[in-house]
mmCIF file of C-alpha atoms in Angstrom:
data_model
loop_
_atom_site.group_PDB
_atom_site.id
_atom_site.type_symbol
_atom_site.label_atom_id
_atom_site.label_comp_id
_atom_site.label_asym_id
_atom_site.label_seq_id
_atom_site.Cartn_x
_atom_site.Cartn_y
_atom_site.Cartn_z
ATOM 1 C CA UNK A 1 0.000 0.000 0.000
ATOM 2 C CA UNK A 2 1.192 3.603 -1.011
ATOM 3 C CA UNK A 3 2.856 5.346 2.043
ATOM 4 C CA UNK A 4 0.567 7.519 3.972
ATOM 5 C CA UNK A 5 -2.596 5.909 2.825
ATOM 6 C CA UNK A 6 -4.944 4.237 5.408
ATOM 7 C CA UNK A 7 -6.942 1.894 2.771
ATOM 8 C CA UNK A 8 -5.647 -0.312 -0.035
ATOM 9 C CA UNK A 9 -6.211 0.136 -3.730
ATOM 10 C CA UNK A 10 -7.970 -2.752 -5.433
ATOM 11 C CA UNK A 11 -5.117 -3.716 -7.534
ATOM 12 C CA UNK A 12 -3.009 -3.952 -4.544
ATOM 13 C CA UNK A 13 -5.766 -6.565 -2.586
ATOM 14 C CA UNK A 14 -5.861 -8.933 -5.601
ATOM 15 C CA UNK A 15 -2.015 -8.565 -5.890
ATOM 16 C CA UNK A 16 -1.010 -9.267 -2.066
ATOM 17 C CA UNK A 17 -3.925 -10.938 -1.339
ATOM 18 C CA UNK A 18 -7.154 -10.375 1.569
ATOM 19 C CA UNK A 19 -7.228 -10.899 5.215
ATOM 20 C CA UNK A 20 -8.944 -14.923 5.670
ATOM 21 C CA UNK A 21 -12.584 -13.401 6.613
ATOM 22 C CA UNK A 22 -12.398 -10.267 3.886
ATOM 23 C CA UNK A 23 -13.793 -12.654 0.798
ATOM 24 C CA UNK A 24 -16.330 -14.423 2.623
ATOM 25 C CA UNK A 25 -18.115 -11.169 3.948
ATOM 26 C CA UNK A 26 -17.626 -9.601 0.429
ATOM 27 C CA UNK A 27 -19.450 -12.355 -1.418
ATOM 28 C CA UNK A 28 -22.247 -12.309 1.068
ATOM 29 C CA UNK A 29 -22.481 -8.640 1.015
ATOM 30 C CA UNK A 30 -22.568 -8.973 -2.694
ATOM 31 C CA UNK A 31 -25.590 -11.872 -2.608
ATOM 32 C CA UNK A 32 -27.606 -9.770 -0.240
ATOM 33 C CA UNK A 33 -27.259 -6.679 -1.949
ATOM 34 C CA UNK A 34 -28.844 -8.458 -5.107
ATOM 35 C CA UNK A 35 -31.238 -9.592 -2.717
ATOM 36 C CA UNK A 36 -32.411 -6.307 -1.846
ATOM 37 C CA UNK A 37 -32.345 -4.682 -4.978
ATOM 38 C CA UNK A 38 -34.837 -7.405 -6.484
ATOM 39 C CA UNK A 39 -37.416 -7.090 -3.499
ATOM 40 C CA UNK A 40 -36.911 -3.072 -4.252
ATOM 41 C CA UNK A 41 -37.966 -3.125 -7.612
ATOM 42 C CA UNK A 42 -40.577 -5.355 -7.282
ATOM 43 C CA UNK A 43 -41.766 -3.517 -3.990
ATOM 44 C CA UNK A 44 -41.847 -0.162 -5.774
ATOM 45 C CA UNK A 45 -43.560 -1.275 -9.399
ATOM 46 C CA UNK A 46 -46.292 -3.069 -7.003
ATOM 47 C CA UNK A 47 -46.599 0.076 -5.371
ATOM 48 C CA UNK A 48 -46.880 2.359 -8.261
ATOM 49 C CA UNK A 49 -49.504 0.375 -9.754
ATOM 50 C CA UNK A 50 -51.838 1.308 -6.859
ATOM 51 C CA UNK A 51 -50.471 4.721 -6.142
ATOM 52 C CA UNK A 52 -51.875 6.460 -8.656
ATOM 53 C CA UNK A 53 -54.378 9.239 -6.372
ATOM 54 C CA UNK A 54 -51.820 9.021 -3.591
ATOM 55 C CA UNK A 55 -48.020 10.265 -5.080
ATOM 56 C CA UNK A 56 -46.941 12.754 -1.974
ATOM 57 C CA UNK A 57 -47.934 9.352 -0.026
ATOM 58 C CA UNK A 58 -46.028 7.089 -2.678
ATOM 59 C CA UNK A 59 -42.949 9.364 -2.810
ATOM 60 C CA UNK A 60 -42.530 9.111 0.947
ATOM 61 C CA UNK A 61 -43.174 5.642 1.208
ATOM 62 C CA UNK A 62 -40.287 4.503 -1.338
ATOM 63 C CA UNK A 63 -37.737 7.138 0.070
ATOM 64 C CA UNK A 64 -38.297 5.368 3.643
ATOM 65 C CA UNK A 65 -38.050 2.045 2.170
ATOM 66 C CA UNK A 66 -35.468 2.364 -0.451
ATOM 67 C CA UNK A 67 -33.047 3.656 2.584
ATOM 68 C CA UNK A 68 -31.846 0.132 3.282
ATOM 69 C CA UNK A 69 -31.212 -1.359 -0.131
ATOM 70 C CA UNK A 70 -28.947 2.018 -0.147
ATOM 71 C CA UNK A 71 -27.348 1.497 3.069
ATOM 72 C CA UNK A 72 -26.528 -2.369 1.312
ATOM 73 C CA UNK A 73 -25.400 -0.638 -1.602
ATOM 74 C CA UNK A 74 -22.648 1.853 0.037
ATOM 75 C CA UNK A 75 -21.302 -0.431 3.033
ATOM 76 C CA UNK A 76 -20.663 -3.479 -0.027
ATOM 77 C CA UNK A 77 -19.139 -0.625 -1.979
ATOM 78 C CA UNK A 78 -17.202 0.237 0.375
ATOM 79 C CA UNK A 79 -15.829 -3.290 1.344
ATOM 80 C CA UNK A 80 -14.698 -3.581 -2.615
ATOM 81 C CA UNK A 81 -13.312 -0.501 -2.512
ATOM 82 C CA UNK A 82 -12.242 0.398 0.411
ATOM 83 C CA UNK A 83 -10.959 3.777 -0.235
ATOM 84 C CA UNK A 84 -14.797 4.545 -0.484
ATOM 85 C CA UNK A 85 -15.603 4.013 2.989
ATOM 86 C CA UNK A 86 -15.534 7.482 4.106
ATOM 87 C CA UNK A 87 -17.555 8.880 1.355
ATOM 88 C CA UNK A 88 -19.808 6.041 1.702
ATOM 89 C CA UNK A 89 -20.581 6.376 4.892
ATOM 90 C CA UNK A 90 -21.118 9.997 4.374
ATOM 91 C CA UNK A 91 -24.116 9.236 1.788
ATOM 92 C CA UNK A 92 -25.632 6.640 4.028
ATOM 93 C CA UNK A 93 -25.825 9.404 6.852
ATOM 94 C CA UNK A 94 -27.081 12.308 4.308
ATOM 95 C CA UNK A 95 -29.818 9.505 2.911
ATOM 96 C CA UNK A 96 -30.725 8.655 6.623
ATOM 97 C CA UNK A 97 -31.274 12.380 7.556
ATOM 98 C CA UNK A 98 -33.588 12.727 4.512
ATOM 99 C CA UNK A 99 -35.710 9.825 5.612
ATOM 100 C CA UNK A 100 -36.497 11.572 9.131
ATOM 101 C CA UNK A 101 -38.068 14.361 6.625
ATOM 102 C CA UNK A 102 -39.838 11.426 4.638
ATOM 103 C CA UNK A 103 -41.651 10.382 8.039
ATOM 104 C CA UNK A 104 -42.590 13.641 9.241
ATOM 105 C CA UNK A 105 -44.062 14.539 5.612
ATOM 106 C CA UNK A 106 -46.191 10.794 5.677
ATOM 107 C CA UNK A 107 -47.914 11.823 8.850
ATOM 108 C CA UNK A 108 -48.630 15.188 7.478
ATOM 109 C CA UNK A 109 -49.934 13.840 4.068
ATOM 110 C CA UNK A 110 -52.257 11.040 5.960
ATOM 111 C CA UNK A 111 -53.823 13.894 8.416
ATOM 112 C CA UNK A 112 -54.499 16.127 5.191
ATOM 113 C CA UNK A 113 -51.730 18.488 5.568
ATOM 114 C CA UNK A 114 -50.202 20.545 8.673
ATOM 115 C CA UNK A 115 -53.006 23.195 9.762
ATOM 116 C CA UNK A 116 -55.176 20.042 9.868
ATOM 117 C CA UNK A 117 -53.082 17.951 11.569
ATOM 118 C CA UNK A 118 -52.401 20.610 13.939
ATOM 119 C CA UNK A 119 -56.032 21.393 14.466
ATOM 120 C CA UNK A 120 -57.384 17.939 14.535
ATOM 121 C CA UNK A 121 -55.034 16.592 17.169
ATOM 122 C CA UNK A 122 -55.243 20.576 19.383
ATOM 123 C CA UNK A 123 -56.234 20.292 23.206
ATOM 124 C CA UNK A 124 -55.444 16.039 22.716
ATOM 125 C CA UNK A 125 -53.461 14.939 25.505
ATOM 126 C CA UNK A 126 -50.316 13.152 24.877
ATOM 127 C CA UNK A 127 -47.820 11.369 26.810
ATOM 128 C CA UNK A 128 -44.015 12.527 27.066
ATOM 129 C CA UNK A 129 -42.880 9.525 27.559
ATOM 130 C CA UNK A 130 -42.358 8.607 24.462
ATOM 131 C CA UNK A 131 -39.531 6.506 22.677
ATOM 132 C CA UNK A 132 -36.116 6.927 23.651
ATOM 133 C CA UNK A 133 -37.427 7.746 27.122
ATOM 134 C CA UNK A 134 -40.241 5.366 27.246
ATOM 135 C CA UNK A 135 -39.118 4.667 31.053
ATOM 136 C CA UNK A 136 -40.010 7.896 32.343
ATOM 137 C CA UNK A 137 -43.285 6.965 33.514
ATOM 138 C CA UNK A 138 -43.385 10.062 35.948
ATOM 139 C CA UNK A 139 -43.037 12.502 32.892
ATOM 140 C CA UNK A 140 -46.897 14.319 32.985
ATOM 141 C CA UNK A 141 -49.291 14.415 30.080
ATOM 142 C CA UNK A 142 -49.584 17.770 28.232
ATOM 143 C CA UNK A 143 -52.064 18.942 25.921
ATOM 144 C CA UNK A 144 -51.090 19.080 21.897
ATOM 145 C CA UNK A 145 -50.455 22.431 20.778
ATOM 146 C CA UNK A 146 -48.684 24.446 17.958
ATOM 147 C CA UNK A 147 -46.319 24.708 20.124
ATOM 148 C CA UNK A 148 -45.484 20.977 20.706
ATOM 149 C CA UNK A 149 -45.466 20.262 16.868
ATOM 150 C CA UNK A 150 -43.104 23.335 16.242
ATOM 151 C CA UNK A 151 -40.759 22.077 18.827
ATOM 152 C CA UNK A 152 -40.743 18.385 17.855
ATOM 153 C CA UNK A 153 -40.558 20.133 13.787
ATOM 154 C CA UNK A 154 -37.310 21.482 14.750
ATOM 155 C CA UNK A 155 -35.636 18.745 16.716
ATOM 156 C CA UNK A 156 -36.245 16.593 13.262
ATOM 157 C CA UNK A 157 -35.259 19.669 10.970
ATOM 158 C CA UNK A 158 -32.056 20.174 13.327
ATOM 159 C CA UNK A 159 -30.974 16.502 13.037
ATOM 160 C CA UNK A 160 -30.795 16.528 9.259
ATOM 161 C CA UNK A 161 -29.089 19.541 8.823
ATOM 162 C CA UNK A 162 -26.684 18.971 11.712
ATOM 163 C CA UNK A 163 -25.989 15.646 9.842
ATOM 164 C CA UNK A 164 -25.799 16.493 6.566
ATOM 165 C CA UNK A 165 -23.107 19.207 7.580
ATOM 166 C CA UNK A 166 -20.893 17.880 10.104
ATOM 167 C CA UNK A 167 -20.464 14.974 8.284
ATOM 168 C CA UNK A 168 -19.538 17.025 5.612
ATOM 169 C CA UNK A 169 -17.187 18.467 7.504
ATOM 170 C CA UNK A 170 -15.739 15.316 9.049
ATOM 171 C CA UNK A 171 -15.852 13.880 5.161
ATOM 172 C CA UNK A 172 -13.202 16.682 4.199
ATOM 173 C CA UNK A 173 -10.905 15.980 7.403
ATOM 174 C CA UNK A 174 -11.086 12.407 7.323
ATOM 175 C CA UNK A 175 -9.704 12.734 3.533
ATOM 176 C CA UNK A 176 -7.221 15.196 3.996
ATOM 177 C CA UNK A 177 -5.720 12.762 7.334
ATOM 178 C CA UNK A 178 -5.487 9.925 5.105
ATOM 179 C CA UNK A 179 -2.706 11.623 2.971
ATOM 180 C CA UNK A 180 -0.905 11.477 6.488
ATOM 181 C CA UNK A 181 -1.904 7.805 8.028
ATOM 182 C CA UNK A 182 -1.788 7.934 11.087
ATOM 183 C CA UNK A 183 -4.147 10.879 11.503
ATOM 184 C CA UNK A 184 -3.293 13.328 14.094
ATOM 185 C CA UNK A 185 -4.863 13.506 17.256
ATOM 186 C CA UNK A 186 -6.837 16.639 16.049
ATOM 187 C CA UNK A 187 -8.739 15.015 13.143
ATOM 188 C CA UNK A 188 -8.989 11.896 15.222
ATOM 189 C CA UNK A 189 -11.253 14.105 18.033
ATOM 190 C CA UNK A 190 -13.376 15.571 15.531
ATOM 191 C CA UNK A 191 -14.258 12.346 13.824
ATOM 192 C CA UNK A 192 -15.057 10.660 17.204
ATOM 193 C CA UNK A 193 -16.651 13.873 18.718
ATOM 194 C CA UNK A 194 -18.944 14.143 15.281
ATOM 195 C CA UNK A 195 -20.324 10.140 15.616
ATOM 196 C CA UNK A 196 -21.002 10.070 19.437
ATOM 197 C CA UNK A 197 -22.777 13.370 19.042
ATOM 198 C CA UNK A 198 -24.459 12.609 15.926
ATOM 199 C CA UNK A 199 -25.889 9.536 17.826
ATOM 200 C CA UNK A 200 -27.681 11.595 20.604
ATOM 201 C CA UNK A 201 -28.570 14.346 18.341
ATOM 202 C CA UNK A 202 -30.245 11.192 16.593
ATOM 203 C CA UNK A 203 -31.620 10.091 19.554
ATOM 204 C CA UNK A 204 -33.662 13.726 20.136
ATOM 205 C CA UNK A 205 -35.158 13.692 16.781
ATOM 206 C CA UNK A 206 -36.037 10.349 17.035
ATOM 207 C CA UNK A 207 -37.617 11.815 20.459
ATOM 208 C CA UNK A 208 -39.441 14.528 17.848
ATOM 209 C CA UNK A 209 -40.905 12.154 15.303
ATOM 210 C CA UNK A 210 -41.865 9.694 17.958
ATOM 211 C CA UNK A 211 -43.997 12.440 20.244
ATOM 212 C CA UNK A 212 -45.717 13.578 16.213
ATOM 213 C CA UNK A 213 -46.147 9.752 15.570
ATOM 214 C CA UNK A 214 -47.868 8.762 19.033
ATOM 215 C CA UNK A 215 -50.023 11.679 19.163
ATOM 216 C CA UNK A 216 -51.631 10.995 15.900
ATOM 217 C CA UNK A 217 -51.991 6.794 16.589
ATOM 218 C CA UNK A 218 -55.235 6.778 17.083
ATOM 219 C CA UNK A 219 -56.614 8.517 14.227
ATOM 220 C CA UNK A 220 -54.020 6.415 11.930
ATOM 221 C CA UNK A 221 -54.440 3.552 13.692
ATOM 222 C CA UNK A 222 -55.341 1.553 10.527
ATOM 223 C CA UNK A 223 -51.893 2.396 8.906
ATOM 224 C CA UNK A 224 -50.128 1.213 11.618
ATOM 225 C CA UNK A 225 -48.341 4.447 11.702
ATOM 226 C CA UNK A 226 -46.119 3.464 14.894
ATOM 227 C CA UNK A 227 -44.880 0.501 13.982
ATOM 228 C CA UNK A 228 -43.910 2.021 10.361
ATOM 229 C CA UNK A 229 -41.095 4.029 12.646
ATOM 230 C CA UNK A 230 -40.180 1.449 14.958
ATOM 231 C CA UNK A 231 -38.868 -0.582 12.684
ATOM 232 C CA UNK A 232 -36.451 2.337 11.018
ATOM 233 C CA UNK A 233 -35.535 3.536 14.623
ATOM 234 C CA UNK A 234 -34.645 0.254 15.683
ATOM 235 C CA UNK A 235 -32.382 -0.197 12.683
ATOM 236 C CA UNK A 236 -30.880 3.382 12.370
ATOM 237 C CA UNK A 237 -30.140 3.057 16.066
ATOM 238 C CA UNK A 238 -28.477 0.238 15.938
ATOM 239 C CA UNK A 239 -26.114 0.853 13.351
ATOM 240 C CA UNK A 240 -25.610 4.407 14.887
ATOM 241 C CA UNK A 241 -24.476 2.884 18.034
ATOM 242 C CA UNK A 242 -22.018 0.561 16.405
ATOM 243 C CA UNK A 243 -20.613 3.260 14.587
ATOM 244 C CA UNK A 244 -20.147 4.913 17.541
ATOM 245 C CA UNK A 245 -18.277 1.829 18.848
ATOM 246 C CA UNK A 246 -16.266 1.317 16.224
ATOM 247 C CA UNK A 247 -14.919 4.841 15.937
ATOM 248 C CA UNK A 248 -14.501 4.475 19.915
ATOM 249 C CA UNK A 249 -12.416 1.694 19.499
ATOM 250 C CA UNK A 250 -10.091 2.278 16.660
ATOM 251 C CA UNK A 251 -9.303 5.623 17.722
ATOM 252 C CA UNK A 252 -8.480 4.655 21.484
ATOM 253 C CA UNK A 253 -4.467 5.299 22.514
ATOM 254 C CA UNK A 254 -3.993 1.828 23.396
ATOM 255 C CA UNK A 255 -5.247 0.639 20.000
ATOM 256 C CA UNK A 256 -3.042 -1.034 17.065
ATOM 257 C CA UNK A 257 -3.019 1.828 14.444
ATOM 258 C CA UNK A 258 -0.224 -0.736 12.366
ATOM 259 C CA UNK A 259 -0.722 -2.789 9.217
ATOM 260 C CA UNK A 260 -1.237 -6.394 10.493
ATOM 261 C CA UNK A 261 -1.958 -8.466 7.339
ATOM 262 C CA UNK A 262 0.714 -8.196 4.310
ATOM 263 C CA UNK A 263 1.023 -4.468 4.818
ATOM 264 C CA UNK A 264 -2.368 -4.275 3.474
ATOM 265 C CA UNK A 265 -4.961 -3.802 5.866
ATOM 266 C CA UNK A 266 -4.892 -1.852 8.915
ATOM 267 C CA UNK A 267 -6.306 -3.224 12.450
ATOM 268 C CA UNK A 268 -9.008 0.117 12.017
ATOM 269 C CA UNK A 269 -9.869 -0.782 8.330
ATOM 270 C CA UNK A 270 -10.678 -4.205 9.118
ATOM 271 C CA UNK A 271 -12.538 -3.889 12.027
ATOM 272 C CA UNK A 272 -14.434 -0.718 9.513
ATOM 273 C CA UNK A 273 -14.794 -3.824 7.086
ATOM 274 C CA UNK A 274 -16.746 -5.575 9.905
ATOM 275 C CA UNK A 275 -18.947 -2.784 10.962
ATOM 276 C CA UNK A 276 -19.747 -2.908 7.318
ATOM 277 C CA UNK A 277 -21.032 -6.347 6.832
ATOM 278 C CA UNK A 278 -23.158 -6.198 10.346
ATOM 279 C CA UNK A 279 -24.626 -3.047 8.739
ATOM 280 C CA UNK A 280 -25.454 -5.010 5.476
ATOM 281 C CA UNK A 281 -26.744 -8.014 7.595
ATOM 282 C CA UNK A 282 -28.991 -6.181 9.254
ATOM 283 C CA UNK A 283 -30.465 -3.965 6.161
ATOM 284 C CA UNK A 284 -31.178 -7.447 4.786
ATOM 285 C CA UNK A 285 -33.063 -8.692 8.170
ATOM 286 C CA UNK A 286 -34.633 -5.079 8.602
ATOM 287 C CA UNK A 287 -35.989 -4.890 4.670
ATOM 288 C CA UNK A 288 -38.637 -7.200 4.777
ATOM 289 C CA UNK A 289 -40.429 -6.334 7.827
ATOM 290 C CA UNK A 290 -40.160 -2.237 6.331
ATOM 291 C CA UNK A 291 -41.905 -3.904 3.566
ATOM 292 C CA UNK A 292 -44.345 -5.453 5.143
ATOM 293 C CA UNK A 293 -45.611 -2.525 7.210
ATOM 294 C CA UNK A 294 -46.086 -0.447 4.400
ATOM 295 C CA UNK A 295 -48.697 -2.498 1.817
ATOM 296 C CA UNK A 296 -50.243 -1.627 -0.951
ATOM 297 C CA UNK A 297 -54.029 -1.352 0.649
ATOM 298 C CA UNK A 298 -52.700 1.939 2.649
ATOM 299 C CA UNK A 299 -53.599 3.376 -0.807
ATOM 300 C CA UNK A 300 -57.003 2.310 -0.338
ATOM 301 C CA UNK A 301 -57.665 4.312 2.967
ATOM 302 C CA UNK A 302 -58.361 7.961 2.277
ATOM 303 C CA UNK A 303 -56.498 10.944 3.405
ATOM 304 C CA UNK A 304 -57.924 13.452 6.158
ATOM 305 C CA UNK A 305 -59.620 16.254 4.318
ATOM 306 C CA UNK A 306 -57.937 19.566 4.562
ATOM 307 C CA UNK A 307 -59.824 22.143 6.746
ATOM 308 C CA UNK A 308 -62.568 24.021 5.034
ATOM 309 C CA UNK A 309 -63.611 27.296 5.033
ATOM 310 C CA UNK A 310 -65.969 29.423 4.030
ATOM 311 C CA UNK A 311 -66.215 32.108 1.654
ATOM 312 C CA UNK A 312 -68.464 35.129 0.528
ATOM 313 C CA UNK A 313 -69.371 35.832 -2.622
ATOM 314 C CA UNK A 314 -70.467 39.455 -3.184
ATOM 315 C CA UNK A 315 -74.013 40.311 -4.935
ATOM 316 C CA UNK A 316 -72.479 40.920 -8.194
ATOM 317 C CA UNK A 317 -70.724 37.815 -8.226
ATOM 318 C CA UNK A 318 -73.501 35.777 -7.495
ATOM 319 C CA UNK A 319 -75.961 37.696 -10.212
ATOM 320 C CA UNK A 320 -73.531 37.576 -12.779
ATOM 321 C CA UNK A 321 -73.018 33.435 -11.913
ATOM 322 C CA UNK A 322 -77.056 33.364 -11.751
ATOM 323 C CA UNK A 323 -76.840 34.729 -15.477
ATOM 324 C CA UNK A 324 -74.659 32.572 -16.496
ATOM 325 C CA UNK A 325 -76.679 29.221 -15.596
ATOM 326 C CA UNK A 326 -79.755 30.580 -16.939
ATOM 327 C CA UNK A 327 -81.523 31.412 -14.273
ATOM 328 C CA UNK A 328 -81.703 35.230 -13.912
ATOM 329 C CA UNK A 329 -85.164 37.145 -13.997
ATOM 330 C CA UNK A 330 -86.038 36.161 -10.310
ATOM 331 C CA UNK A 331 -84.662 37.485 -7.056
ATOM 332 C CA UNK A 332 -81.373 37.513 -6.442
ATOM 333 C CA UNK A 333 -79.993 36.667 -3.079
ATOM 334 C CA UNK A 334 -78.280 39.137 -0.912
ATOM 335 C CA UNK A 335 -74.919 36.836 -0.770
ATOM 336 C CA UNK A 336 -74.054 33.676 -1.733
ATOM 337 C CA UNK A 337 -71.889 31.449 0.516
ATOM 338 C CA UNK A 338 -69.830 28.485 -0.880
ATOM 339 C CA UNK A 339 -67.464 26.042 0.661
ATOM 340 C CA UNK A 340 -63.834 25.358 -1.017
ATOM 341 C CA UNK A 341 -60.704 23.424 0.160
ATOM 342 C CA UNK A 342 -58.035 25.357 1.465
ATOM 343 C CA UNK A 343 -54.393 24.513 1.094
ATOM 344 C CA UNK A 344 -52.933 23.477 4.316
ATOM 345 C CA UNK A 345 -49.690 21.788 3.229
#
């Protein structure tokens, strides 16, 4: 491997060969990824055929589902080609602070758009202790307000942008240290300091989306709207957490930093090789309950209407709408007073 470098080339692992459990994980990585990427297009072409009169609901649905074939896709790139591990764990992150967006626009689109959500679920009383801090049993009730959905808006709204540009950030140093492998203990900090804070800033807008989800339960209770977001939680949480590990681990003082198999691999880049199989392993496990908790008959329920409200129609408008439909010559009402939709997303 080139001096300075902290991942091999993929002419240099066919040339001096892989570690004894690198192949093995590659070709099941490979085989599930295939997998995954079948059930995905045949998950979204069955969904598009019903999805006609839903596509806000359709969109969403496929960018929450599609986020673990992805997360397949860029941890088996990354164990064939190593030097993409950085940037592919980058994209994973970005993806996974979209999805948190995805959720929080579902509920929306199933209530019939913010004001009404809002409105339908004001004065409701709703539990605080909701997942992570489900143990909290003493937390009190409160009653839903604007308030409480602005708050929980912006711990979701925080998450992705804190994600999306830290790890930026931590993209950019982590290349520019592997010119000079080792990293210094600088670069080192910030990469640990961005995981272990991304996972609790993960862990608050999971707190956000839960407290939107819960409230609204019982008038989704048909779609099954909780268990929808368990099942990503579960998984994102997990594989945050082992991140976190991981990162822990390779960057403690006491830890190897040498090459220990033909100059090739370093103890960090296998044990990153790892973390990137379990992550593919348990996409693959995750996938088809995701799948099954979003069917096809959700397109069958119908939204929540947005709010309505009235409007008046002035004299002249009403006469000259009178003349139109034939029916002028008797006497014309004072006002007329229709009912139209208003936009509430």
């Amino acid at each position: 491997m080139a001096e300075g470098e902290s991942y091999p080339s993929i002419s240099e692992m066919i040339e001096q060969g892989l570690p004894p459990e690198y192949l093995p994980i590659m070709i099941i990585s490979m085989i599930l990824l295939l997998f995954m990427i079948a059930v995905s297009i045949w998950n979204v072409m069955r969904h598009k055929k019903f999805s006609t009169k839903q596509p806000i609901q359709f969109f969403c649905n496929m960018g929450i589902l599609q986020v673990y074939p992805f997360f397949t896709l860029m941890h088996t790139t990354s164990l064939v080609v190593p030097k993409f591990t950085d940037v592919a764990v980058f994209l994973a992150e970005f993806y996974e602070a979209l999805t948190f967006l995805f959720f929080l626009r579902l509920v929306l689109t199933f209530m019939g758009g913010k004001k009404n959500h809002k409105d339908t679920l004001k004065g409701q009383h709703v539990h605080l202790n909701v997942f992570p801090i489900n143990c909290f049993i003493c937390l009190p009730e409160i009653q839903y307000s604007h308030r409480y959905f602005r708050i929980n808006e912006c711990l979701i709204v925080f998450y992705s942008i804190y994600t999306t540009v830290l790890g930026y950030i931590n993209l950019v140093s982590v290349m520019d240290s592997s010119s000079t492998y080792p990293a210094n203990a600088v670069e080192q900090k910030f990469s640990l300091f961005f995981h272990i804070s991304g996972f609790w800033v993960l862990i608050i807008a999971i707190y956000g989306l839960s407290g939107i989800f819960h409230s609204a339960q019982d008038q989704l209770v048909h779609r099954n709207i909780v268990k929808k977001f368990l099942v990503y939680k579960v998984y994102v949480t997990l594989v945050k957490l082992q991140i976190v590990i991981i990162g822990a681990v390779a960057h403690h003082e006491g830890f190897d930093q040498g090459f220990d198999y033909n100059e090739l691999f370093t103890t960090e880049s296998r044990i990153k090789a790892l973390n990137s199989f379990f992550v593919v392993v348990e996409a693959a496990l995750f996938f088809p309950l995701a799948v099954y908790y979003y069917p096809i008959d959700d397109y069958n329920h119908p939204h929540a209407l947005p709010t309505l409200k009235p409007r008046v129609i002035s004299n002249t408008a009403a006469k000259e709408e009178l003349l139109e439909d034939g029916l002028g010559g008797g006497k014309y009402p004072s006002s007329k007073v229709e009912t139209i939709p208003v936009e509430t997303v």
